Short mmCIF file of C-alpha atoms in Angstrom, two decimals:
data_model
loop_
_atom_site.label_atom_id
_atom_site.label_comp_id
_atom_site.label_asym_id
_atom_site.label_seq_id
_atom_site.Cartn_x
_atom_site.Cartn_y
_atom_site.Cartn_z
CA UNK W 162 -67.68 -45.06 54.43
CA UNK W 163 -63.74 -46.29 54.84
CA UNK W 164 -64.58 -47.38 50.70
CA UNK W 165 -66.00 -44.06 50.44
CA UNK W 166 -62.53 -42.30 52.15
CA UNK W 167 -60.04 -44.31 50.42
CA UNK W 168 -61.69 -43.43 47.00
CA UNK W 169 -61.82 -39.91 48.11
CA UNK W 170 -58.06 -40.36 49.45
CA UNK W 171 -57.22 -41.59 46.70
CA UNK W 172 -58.14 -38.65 44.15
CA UNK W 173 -56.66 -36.52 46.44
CA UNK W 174 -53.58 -38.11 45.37
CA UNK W 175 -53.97 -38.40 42.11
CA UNK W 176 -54.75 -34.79 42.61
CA UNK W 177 -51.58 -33.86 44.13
CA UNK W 178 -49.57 -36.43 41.58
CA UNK W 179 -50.98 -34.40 38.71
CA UNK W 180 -50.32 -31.13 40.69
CA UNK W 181 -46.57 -32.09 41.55
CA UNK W 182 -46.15 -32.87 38.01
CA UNK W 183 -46.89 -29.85 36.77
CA UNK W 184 -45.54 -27.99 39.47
CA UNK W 185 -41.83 -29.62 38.35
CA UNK W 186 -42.61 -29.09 35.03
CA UNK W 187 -43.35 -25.69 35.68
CA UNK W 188 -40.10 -25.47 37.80
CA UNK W 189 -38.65 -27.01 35.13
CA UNK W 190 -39.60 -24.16 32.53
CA UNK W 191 -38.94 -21.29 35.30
CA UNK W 192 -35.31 -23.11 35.21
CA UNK W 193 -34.73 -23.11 31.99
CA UNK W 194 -36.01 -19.67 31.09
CA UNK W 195 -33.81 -18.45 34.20
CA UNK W 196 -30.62 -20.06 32.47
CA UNK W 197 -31.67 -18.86 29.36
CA UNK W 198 -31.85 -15.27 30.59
CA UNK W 199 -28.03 -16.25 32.69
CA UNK W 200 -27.02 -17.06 29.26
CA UNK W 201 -27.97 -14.22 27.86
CA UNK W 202 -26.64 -11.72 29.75
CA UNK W 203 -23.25 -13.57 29.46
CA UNK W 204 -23.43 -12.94 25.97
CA UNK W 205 -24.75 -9.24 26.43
CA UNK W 206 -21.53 -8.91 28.58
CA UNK W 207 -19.41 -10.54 25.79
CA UNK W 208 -20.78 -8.69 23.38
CA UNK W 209 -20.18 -5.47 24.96
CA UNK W 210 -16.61 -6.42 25.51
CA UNK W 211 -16.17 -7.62 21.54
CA UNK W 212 -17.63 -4.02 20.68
CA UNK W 213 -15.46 -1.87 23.48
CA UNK W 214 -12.50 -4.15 21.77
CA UNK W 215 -13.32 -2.84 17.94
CA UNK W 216 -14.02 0.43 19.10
CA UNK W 217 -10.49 0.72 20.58
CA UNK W 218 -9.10 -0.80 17.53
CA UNK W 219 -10.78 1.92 15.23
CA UNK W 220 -9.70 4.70 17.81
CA UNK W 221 -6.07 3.54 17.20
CA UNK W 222 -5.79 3.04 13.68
CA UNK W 223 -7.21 6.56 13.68
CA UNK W 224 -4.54 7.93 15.28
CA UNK W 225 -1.90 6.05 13.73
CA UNK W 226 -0.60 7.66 10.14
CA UNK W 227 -1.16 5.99 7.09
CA UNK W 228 1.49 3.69 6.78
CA UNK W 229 3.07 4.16 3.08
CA UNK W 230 4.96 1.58 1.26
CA UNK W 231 7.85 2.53 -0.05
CA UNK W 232 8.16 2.20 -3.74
CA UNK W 233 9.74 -1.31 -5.52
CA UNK W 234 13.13 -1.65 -5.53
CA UNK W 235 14.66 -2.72 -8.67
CA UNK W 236 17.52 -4.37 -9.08
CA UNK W 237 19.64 -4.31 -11.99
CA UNK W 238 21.06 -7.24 -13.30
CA UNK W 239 24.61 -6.82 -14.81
CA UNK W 240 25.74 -9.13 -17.14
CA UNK W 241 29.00 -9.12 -19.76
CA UNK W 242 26.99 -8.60 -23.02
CA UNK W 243 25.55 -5.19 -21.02
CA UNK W 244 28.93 -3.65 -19.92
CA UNK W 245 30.24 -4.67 -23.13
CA UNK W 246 27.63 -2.89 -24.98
CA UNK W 247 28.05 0.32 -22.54
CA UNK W 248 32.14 0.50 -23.19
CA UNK W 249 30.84 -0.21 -26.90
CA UNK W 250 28.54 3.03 -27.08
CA UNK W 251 30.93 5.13 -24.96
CA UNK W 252 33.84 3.94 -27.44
CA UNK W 253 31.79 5.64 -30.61
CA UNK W 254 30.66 8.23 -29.09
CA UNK W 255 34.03 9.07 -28.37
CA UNK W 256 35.47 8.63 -31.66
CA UNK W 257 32.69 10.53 -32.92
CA UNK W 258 33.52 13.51 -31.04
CA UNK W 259 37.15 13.26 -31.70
CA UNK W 260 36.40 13.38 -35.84
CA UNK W 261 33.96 16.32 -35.36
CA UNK W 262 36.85 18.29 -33.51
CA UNK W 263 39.19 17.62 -36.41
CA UNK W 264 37.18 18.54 -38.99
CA UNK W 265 36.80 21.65 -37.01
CA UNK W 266 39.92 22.07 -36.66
CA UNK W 267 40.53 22.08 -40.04
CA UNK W 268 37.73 24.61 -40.83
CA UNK W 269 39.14 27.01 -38.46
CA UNK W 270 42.93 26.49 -40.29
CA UNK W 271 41.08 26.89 -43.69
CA UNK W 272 39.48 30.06 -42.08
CA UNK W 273 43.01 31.59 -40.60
CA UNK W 274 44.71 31.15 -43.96
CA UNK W 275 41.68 33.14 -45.86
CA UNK W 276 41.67 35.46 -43.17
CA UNK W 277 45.46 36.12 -43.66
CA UNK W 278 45.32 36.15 -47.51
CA UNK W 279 42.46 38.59 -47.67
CA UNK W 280 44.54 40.59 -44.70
CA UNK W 281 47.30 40.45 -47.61
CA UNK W 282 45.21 41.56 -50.66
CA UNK W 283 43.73 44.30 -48.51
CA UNK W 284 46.83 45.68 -47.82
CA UNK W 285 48.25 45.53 -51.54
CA UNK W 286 45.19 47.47 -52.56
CA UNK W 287 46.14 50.04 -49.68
CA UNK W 288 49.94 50.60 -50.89
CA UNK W 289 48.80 51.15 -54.77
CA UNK W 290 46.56 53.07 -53.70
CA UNK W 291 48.46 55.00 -51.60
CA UNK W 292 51.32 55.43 -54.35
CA UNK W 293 53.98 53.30 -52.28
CA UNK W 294 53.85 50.26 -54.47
CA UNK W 295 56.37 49.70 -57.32
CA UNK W 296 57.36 52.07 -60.64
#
């Protein structure tokens, strides 16, 4: 009977070994699936946080104008052979206009003195006709 108890003992505890065993293991999985879920809902608050933070960015840039870049500046670059050329042009042009006013100056001379010899003529005509010229 005492063979008969220990055997029976010891199943029990072999029992209960095999039931502690799982029982961690089980523990072990509750654990992990609790940290899991810990770790997830630090990631649903991050998340939320991330998408508050674009949100605010996109209400901001709304209601900021359009920023508009000026246009390029350029920058002219003066060297002698460009002034030179500039006096050059203005120089000719110059002259140009100075020959164009003497020639019409001269027109407007040629013009007076056929103006006054027709004036001249005119009036000859008028004083023979008239009878006042010379007999």
């Amino acid at each position: 009977m005492r063979a008969l108890s220990l055997r029976l003992l010891l199943v029990v505890l072999i029992v209960l070994v095999i039931l502690i065993r799982k029982a961690v293991v089980a523990m072990t999985d509750i654990t992990k699936a609790s940290a899991e879920a810990v770790e997830a809902a630090r990631q649903g608050d991050q998340f939320a946080v991330i998408l508050a933070a674009i949100q605010a960015a996109q209400i901001i840039q709304a209601q900021q104008p359009a920023h508009v870049s000026p246009p390029p500046v350029t920058v002219q670059q003066s060297n002698g052979a460009g002034e030179a050329g500039k006096w050059m042009a203005i120089a000719v042009g110059g002259s140009m206009l100075m020959v164009t006013v003497a020639f019409a100056a001269v027109a407007l001379a040629i013009a007076a003195a056929c103006t006054a010899l027709v004036a001249l003529v005119v009036y000859g005509i008028y004083r023979d006709i008239r009878g006042g010229g010379r007999r």
